[in-house]
Coordinates of C-alpha atoms and ligand atoms in Angstrom, one line a residue:
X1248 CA -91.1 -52.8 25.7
X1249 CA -94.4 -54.6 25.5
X1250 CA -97.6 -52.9 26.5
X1251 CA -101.0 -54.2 27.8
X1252 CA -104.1 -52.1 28.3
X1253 CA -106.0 -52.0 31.2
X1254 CA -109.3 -51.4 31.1
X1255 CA -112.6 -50.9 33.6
X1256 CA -116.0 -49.5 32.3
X1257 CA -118.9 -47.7 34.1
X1258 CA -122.1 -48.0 32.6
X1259 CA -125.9 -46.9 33.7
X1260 CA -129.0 -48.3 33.2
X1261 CA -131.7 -46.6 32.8
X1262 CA -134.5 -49.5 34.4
X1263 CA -138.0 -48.7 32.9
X1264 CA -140.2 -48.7 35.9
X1265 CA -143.5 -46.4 35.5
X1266 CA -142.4 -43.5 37.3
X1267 CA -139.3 -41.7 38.1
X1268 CA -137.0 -42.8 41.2
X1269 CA -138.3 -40.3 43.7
X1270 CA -141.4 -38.7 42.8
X1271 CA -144.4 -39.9 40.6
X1272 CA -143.8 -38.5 37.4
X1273 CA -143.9 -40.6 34.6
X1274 CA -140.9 -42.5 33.6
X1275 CA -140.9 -42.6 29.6
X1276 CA -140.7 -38.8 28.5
X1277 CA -140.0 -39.3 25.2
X1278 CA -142.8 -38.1 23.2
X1279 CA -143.5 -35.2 25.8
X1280 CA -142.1 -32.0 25.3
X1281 CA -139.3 -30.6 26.9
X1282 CA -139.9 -29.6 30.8
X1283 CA -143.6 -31.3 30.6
X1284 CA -143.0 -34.4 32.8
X1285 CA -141.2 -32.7 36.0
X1286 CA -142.7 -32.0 39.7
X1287 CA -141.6 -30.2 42.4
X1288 CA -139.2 -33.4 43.5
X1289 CA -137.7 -33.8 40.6
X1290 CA -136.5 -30.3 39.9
X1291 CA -135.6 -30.1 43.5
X1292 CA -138.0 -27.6 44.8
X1293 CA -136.9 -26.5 48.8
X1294 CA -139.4 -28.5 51.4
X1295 CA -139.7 -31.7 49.4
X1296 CA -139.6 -34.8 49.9
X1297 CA -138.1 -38.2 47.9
X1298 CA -139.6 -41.3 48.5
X1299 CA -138.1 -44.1 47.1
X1300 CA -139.6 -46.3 44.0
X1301 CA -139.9 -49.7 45.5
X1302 CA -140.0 -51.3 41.8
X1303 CA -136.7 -49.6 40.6
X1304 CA -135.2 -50.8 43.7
X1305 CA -136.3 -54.5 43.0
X1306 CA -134.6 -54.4 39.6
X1307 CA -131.7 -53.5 41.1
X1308 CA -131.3 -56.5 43.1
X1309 CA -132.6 -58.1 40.2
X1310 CA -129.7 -57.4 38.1
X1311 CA -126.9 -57.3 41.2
X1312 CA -128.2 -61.0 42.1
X1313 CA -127.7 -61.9 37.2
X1314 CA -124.4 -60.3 38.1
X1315 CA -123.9 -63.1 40.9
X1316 CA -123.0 -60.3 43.5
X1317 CA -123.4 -59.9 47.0
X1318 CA -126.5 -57.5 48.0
X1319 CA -125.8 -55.5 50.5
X1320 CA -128.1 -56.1 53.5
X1321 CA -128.0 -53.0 54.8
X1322 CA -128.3 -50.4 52.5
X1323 CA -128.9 -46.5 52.1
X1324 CA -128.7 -43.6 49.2
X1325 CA -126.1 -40.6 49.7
X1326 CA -125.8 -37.5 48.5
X1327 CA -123.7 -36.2 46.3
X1328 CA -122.7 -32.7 45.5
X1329 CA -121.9 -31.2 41.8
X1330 CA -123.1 -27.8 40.8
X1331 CA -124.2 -27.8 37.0
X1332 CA -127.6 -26.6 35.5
X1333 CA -128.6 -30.9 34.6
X1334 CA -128.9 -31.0 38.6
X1335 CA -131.5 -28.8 40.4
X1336 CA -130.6 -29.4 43.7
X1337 CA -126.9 -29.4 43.2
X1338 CA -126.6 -32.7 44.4
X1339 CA -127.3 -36.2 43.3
X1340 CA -129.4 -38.7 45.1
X1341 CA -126.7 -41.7 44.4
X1342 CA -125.3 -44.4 47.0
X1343 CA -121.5 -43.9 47.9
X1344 CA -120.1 -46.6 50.6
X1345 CA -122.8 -49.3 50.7
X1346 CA -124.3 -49.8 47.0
X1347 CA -127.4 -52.4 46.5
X1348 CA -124.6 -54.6 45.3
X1349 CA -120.7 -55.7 45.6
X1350 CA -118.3 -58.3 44.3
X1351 CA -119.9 -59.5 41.6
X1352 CA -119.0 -60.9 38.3
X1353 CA -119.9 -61.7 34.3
X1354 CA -118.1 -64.3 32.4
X1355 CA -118.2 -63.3 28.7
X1356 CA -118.1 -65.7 25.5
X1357 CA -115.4 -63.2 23.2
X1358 CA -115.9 -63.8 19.5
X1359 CA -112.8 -65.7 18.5
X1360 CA -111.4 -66.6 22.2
X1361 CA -111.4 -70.2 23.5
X1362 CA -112.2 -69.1 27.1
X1363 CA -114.9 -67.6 28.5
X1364 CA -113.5 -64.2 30.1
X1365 CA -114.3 -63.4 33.5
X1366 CA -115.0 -60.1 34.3
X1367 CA -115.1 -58.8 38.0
X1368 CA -117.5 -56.6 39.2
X1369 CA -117.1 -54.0 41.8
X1370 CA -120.2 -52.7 42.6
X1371 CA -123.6 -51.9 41.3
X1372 CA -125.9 -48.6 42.7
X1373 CA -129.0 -47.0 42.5
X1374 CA -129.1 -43.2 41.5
X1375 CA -130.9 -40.7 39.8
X1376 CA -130.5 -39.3 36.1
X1377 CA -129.6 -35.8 35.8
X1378 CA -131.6 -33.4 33.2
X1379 CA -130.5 -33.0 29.9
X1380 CA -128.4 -30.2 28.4
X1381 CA -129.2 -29.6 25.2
X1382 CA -127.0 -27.0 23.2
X1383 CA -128.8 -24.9 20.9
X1384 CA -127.7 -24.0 17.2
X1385 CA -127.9 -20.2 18.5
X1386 CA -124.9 -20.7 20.9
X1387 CA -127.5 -20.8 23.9
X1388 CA -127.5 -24.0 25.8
X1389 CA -131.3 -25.0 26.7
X1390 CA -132.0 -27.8 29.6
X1391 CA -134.7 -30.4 29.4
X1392 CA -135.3 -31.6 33.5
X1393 CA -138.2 -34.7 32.2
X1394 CA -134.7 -37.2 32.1
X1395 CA -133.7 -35.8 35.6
X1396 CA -135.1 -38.1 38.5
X1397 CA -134.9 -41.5 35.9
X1398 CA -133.5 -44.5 38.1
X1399 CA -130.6 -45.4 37.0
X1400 CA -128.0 -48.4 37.3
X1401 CA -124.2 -47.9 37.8
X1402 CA -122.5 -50.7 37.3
X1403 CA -118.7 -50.9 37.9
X1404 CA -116.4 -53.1 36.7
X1405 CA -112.7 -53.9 37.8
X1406 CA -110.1 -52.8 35.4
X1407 CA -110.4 -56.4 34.2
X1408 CA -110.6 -56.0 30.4
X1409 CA -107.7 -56.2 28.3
X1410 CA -108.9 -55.8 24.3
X1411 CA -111.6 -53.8 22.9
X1412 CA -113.5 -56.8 22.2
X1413 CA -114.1 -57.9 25.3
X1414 CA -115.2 -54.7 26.6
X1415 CA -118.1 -55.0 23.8
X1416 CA -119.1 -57.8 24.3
X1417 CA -119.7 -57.3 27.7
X1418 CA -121.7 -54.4 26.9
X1419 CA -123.5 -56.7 24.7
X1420 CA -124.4 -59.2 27.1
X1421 CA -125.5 -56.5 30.3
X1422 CA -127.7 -55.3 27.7
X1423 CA -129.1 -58.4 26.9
X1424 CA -129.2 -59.4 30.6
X1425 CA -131.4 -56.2 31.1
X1426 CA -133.1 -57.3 28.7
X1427 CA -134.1 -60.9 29.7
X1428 CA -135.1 -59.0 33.4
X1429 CA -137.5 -57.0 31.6
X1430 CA -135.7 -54.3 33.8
X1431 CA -134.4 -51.7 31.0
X1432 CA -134.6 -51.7 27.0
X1433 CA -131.2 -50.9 27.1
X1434 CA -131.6 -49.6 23.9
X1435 CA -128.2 -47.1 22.9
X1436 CA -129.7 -44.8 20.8
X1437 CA -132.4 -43.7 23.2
X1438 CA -129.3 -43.2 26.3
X1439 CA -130.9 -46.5 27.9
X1440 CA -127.4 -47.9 28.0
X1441 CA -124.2 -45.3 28.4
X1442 CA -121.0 -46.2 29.2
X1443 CA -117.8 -44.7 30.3
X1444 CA -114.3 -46.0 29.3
X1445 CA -111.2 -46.0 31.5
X1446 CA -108.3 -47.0 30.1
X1447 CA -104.4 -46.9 30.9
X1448 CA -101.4 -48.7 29.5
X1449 CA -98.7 -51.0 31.8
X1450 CA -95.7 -52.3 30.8
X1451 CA -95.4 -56.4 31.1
X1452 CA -92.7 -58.8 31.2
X1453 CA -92.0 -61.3 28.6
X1454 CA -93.9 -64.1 30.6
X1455 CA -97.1 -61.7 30.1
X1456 CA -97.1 -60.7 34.1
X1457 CA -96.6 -57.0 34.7
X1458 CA -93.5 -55.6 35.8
X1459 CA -95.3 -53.2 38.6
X1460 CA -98.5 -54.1 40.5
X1461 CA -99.5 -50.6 40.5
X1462 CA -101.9 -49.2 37.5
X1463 CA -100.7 -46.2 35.4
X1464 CA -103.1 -42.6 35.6
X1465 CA -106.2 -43.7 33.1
X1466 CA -107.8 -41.6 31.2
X1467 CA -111.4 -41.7 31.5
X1468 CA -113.5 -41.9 27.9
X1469 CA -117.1 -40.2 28.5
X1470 CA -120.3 -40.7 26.6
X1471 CA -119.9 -44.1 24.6
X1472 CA -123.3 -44.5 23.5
X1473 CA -123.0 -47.2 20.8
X1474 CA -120.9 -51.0 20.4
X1475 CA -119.4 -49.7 17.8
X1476 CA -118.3 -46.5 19.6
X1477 CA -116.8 -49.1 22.9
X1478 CA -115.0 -50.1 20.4
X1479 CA -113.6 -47.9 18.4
X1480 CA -113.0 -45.5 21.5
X1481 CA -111.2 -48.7 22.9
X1482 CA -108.7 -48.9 20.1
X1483 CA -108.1 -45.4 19.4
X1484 CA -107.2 -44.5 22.4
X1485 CA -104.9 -47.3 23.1
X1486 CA -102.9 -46.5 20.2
X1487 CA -102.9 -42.9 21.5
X1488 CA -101.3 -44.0 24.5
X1489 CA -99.3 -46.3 22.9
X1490 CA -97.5 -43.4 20.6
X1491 CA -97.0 -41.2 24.2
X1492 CA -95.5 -44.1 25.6
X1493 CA -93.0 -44.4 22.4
X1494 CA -92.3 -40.9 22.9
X1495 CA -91.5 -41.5 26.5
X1496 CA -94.4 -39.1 27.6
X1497 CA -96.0 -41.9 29.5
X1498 CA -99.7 -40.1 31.1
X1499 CA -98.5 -38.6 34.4
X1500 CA -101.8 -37.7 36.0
X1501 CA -105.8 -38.9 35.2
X1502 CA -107.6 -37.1 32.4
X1503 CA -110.7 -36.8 30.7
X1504 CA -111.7 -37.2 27.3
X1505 CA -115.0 -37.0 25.1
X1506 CA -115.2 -39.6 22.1
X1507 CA -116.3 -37.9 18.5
X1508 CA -117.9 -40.2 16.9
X1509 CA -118.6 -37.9 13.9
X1510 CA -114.3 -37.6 13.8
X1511 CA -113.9 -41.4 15.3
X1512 CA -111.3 -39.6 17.8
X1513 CA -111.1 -39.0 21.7
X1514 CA -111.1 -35.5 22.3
X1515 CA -109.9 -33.4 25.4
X1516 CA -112.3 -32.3 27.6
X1517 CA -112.3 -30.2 30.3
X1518 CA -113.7 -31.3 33.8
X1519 CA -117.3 -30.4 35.3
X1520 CA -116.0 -29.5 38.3
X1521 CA -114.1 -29.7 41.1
X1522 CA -115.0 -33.7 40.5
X1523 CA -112.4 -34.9 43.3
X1524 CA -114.7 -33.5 46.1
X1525 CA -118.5 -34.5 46.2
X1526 CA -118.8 -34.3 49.7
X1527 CA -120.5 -37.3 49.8
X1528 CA -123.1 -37.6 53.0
X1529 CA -125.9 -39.4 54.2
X1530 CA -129.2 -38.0 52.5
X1531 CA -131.3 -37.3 55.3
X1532 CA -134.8 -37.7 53.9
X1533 CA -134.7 -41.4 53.0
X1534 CA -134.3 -43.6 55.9
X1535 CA -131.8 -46.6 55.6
X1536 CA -132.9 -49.8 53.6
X1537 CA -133.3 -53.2 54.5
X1538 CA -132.4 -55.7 51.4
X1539 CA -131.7 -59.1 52.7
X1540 CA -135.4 -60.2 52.4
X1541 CA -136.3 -58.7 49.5
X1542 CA -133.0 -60.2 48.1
X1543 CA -133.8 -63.6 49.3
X1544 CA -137.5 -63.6 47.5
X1545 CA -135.7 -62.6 44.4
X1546 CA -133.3 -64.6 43.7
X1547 CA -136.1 -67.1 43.5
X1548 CA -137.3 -65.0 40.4
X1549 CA -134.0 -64.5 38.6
X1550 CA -135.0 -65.9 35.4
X1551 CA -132.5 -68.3 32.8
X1552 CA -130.0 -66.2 31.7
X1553 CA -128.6 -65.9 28.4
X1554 CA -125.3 -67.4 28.7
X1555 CA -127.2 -70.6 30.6
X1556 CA -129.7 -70.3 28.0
X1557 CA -127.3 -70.3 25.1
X1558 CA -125.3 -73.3 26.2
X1559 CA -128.8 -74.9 27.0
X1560 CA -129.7 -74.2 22.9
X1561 CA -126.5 -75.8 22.2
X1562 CA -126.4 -79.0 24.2
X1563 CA -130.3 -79.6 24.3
X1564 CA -131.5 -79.4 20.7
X1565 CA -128.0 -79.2 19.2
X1566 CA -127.9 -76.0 17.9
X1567 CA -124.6 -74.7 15.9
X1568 CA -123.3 -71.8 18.9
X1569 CA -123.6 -69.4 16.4
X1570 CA -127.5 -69.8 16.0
X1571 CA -127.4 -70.5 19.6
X1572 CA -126.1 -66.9 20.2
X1573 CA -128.7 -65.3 17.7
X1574 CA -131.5 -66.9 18.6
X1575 CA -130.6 -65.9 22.3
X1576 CA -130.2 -62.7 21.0
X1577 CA -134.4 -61.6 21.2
X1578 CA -136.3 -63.7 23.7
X1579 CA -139.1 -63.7 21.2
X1580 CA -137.3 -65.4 18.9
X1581 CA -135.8 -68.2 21.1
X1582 CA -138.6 -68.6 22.9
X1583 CA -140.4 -69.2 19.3
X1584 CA -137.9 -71.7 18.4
X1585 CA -138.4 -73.6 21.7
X1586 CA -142.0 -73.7 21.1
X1587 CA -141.7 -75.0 17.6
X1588 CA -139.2 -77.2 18.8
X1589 CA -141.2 -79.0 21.3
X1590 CA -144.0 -79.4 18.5
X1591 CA -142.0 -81.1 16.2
X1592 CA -140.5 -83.1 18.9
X1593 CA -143.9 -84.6 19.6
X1594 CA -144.4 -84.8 15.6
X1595 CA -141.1 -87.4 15.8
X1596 CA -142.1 -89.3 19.0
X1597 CA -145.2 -90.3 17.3
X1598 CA -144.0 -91.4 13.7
X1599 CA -143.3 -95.4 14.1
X1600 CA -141.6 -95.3 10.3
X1601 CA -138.1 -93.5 12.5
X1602 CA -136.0 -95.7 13.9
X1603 CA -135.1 -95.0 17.4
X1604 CA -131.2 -95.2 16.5
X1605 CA -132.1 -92.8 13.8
X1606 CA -134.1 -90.1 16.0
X1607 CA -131.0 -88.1 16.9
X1608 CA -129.8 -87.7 13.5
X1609 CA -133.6 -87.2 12.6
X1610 CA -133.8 -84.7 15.8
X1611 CA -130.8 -82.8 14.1
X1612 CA -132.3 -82.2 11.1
X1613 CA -135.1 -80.6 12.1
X1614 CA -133.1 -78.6 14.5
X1615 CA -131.3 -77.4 11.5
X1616 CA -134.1 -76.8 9.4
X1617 CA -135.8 -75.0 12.2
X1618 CA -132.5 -72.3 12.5
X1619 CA -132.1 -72.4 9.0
X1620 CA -135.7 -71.2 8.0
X1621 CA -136.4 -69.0 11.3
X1622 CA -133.1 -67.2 11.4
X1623 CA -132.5 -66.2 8.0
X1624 CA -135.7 -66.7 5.9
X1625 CA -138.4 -65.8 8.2
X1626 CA -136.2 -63.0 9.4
X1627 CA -135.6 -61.9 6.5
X1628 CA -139.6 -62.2 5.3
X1629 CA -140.2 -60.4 8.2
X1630 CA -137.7 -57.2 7.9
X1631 CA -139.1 -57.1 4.4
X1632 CA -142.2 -56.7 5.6
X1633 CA -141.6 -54.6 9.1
X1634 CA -143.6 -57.4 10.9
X1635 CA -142.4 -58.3 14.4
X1636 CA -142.4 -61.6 15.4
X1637 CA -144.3 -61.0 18.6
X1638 CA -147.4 -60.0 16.6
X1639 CA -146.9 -62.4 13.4
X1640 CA -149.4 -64.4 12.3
X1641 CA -147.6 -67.9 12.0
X1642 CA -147.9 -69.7 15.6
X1643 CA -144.8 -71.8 16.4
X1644 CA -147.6 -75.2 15.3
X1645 CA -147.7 -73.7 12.2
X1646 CA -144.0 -73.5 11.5
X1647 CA -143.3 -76.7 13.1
X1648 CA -145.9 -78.0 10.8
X1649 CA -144.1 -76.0 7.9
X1650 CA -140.8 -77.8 8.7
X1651 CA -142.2 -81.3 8.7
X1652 CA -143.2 -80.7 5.3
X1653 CA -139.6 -79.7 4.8
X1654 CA -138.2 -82.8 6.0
X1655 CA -140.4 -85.4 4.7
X1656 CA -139.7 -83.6 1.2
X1657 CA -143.1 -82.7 0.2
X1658 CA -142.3 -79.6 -0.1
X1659 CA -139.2 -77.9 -1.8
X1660 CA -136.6 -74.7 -0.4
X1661 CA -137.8 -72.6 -3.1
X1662 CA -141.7 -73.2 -2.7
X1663 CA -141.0 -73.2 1.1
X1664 CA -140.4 -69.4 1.1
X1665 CA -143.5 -68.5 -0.8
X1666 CA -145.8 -70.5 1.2
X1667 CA -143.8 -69.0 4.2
X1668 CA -144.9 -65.9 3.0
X1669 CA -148.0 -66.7 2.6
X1670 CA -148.1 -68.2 6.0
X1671 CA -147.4 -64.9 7.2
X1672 CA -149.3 -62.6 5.5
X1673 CA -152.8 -64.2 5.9
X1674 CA -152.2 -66.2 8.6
X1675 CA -152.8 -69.5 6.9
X1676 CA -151.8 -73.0 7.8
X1677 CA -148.9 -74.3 5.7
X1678 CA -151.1 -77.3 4.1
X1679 CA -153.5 -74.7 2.6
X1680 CA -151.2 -72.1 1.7
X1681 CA -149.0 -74.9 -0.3
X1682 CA -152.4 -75.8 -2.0
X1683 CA -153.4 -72.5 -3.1
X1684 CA -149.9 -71.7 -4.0
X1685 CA -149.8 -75.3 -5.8
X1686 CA -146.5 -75.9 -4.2
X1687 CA -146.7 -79.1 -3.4
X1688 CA -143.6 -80.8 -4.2
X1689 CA -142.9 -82.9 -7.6
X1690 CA -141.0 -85.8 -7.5
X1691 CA -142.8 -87.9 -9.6
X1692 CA -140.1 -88.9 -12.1
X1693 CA -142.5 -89.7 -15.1
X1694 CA -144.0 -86.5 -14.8
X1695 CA -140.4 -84.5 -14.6
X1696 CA -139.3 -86.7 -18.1
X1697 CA -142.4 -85.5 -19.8
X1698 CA -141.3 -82.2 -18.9
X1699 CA -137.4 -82.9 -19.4
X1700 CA -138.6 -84.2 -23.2
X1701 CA -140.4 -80.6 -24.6
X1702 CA -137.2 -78.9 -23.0
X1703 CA -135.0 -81.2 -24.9
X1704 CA -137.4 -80.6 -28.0
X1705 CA -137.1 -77.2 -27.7
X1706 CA -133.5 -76.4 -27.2
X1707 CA -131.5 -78.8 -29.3
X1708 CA -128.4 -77.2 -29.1
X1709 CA -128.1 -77.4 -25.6
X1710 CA -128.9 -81.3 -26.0
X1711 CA -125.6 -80.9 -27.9
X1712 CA -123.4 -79.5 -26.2
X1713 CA -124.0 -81.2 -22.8
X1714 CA -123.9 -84.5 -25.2
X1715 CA -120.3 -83.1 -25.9
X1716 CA -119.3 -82.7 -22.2
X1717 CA -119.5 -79.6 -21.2
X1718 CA -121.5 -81.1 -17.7
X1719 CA -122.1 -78.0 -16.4
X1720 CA -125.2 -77.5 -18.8
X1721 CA -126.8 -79.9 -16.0
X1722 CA -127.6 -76.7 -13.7
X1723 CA -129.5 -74.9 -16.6
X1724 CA -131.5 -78.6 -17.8
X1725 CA -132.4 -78.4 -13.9
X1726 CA -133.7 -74.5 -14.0
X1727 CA -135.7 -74.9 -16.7
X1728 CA -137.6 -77.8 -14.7
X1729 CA -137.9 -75.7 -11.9
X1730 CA -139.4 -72.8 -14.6
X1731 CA -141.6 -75.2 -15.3
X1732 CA -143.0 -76.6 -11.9
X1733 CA -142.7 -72.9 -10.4
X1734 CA -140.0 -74.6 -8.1
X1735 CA -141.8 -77.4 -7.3
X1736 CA -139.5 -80.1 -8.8
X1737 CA -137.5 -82.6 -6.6
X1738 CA -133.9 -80.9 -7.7
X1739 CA -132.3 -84.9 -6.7
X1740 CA -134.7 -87.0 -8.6
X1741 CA -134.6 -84.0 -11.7
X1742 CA -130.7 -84.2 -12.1
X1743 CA -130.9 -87.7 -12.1
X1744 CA -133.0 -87.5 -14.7
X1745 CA -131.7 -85.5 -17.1
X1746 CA -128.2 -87.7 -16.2
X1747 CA -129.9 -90.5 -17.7
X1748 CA -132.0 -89.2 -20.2
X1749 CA -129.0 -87.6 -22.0
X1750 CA -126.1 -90.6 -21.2
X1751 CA -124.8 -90.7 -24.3
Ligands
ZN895 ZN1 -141.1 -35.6 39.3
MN896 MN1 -123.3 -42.3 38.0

């Protein structure tokens, strides 16, 4: 019997807008203290009234129109009806038959699949966070209402994913969509981004179609709040239902289960409620909403988006796609490398000494220079030194001129990173820091044999036993140039050196 999973997530959003969905309380509660950023609205006082936050419904159709759905024209919010201490009013200002969005979709680039997967999207709505419950060491549980009244996101997908991989991945990318919108910081940690999991197995045929059209009882996965976690709840629970389905105990009816991350299991959970019924209805107090303008000015907004951008990175400036997709990764940092980019595409245009023929070849260089020294030196330079790039001090015509020095050779890899460090720490242009570091480049080959002759003085026995062919010596000849040019030494023109110096 061959098995195939079948999976669909639900994930919110929390969008960042100022203040809350219905009332004017402040949206970002997370240095305030527990119950200090709430209002009569948003703990659901008897008499009041929600008015709608015209910002957080913007985003919406922002990220409905990057998830190429339809918006629906005519749209409204609904009620709907849970009793549990996170909700005040024992119901939920959410949107049941006509969401801001429907029928969308988001075609993911899976590590280590040819094809991009497409992944259907049922619908996207607009509802309100509940409080949070926060269980106390002394068995008490306590309940925080500042999260309750955050707009939220739901996004929907069909039961379209198949591996666990694709499910993070797409997870990856809506977060980086929100991102790019500016619409949410999507960050997991902080509950930005949550995600439920529902998963079932079916049985397929050996042509890979399955036998029955009809989808098994899932079981719905609660509270994945990290990639890793998608993941890992993905697979676990999969082979779960792979052993039941062994055992001929194939899931019967729909459950719910918790993931442990602490066990890295899926747990049993018991249900909230009576979760079948919310007696969805019409919530009186907001009148109906009217999107198709709003969704028409929009879409004239909707900014590049990532996989566009990424394939842009690849095919314009010839990036390898795995740079591509981590410069992508932070708009500050691709937008840096575009900006360097166009200096140093200006630097090539006006240097008469490159052949035309040759300016593709020369263009890829620099393009590789420029991903090699921003994604995993200056990174690195700046993790070191918990800088973020928005506020660094090198300016993209600093590093662009730091790169020309690179390719014309006048300055070496090894130097590179200290005046690249210097570049950053006092903000100096890469001329003058390679001056006061005395970095510039040696490759004056009668000054490298003067040097190559007191190391040959000095350590005779090496002499000898390179002489005598043991070749790999040439590696130490070359690091004792580089000791004594602090780096600066032409490592081409110094092997070729000490290769002809010490022939025979
Ligand atoms: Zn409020
Ligand atoms: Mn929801």
């Amino acid at each position: 019997m061959r098995l195939e999973p079948v999976i669909g997530l639900e994930t919110h959003i929390q969008l960042k807008t100022k203040s809350k969905l219905f009332c004017r309380c402040k949206n970002d509660a997370d240095d305030s203290s527990p119950n200090s950023v709430i209002c009569p609205v948003c703990v659901g006082h008897p008499g009041v009234l929600p008015i709608p936050n015209e910002q957080a419904v913007r985003w919406a159709i922002l990220l409905g129109l990057a998830l190429r759905g339809t918006i629906t024209p005519h749209s409204k919010f609904d009620r709907k009806h849970y009793f549990y201490p996170d909700l005040p009013k024992a119901y939920q200002i959410s949107q049941f038959d006509l969401p801001i969005m429907q029928d969308g979709h988001l075609d993911l680039d899976v590590p280590g699949v040819k094809d991009p997967v497409r992944i259907r999207i049922e619908r996207l709505h607009l509802e309100e966070d509940a409080a949070k419950n926060i269980h106390g060491g002394d068995g008490k549980t306590y309940v925080d209402y500042n999260r309750g009244g955050t707009p939220l996101c739901e996004i929907v997908t069909k039961p379209d994913f198949r591996t666990a991989a694709e499910a993070k991945a797409y997870m990856q990318e809506l977060r980086l969509i929100a991102r790019t919108l500016g619409v949410s910081d999507g960050d997991m940690e902080k509950g930005h981004l949550r995600c439920d999991v529902n998963i079932s197995l079916r049985e397929i045929a050996e042509d890979g179609k399955p036998v029955s059209p009809h989808l098994n009882p899932k079981t719905e996965i609660k509270n994945v709040n990290s990639f890793k976690a998608v993941e890992r709840a993905i697979e676990y629970e999969i082979k779960r239902q792979t052993r039941l389905w062994e055992q001929g105990q194939i899931p019967q009816i729909t459950t719910t289960r918790g993931w442990n991350d602490a066990k890295q299991v899926t747990e049993d959970q018991r249900e909230k409620e009576d979760s079948a019924d919310y007696r969805y209805f019409p919530e009186p107090d907001i009148p109906p909403m009217e999107l198709a303008d709003l969704s028409d000015e929009l879409k004239n907004t909707l900014p590049e988006l990532p996989r566009a951008k990424r394939a842009r990175f690849i095919d314009e400036y010839g990036f390898k796609p795995s740079d591509a997709k981590q410069l992508i990764e932070d708009p500050a940092l691709s937008d840096f490398a575009e900006q360097s980019l166009s200096e140093l595409q200006a630097w090539l245009q006006a240097r008469p000494d490159i052949d035309p023929d040759e300016s593709e070849m020369a263009r890829n260089k620099l393009t590789k220079l420029v991903s090699g020294w921003l994604l995993s030196k200056l990174t690195g330079l700046l993790v070191e030194r918990k800088i973020d790039i928005r506020i660094m001090k090198i300016s993209p015509e600093n590093f662009a001129e730091f790169i020309t020095l690179l390719a014309d050779g006048k300055l070496t890899g090894q130097s590179g990173l200290k005046v690249l460090g210097k570049m950053l720490d006092d903000g100096s242009d890469p001329s003058h820091a390679m001056d006061d570091l005395g970095a510039s480049r040696v490759d004056d080959a009668d000054a490298l044999l003067t040097i190559l002759e007191s190391i040959i003085k000095a350590n005779p026995s090496e002499v000898e036993r390179f002489k005598g062919g043991e070749k790999k010596l040439i590696q130490w000849f070359i690091g004792q140039i580089m000791k004594e040019t602090r780096g600066n030494a032409d490592p081409a023109i110094a092997s070729r050196i000490i290769h002809q110096r010490l022939k025979d």
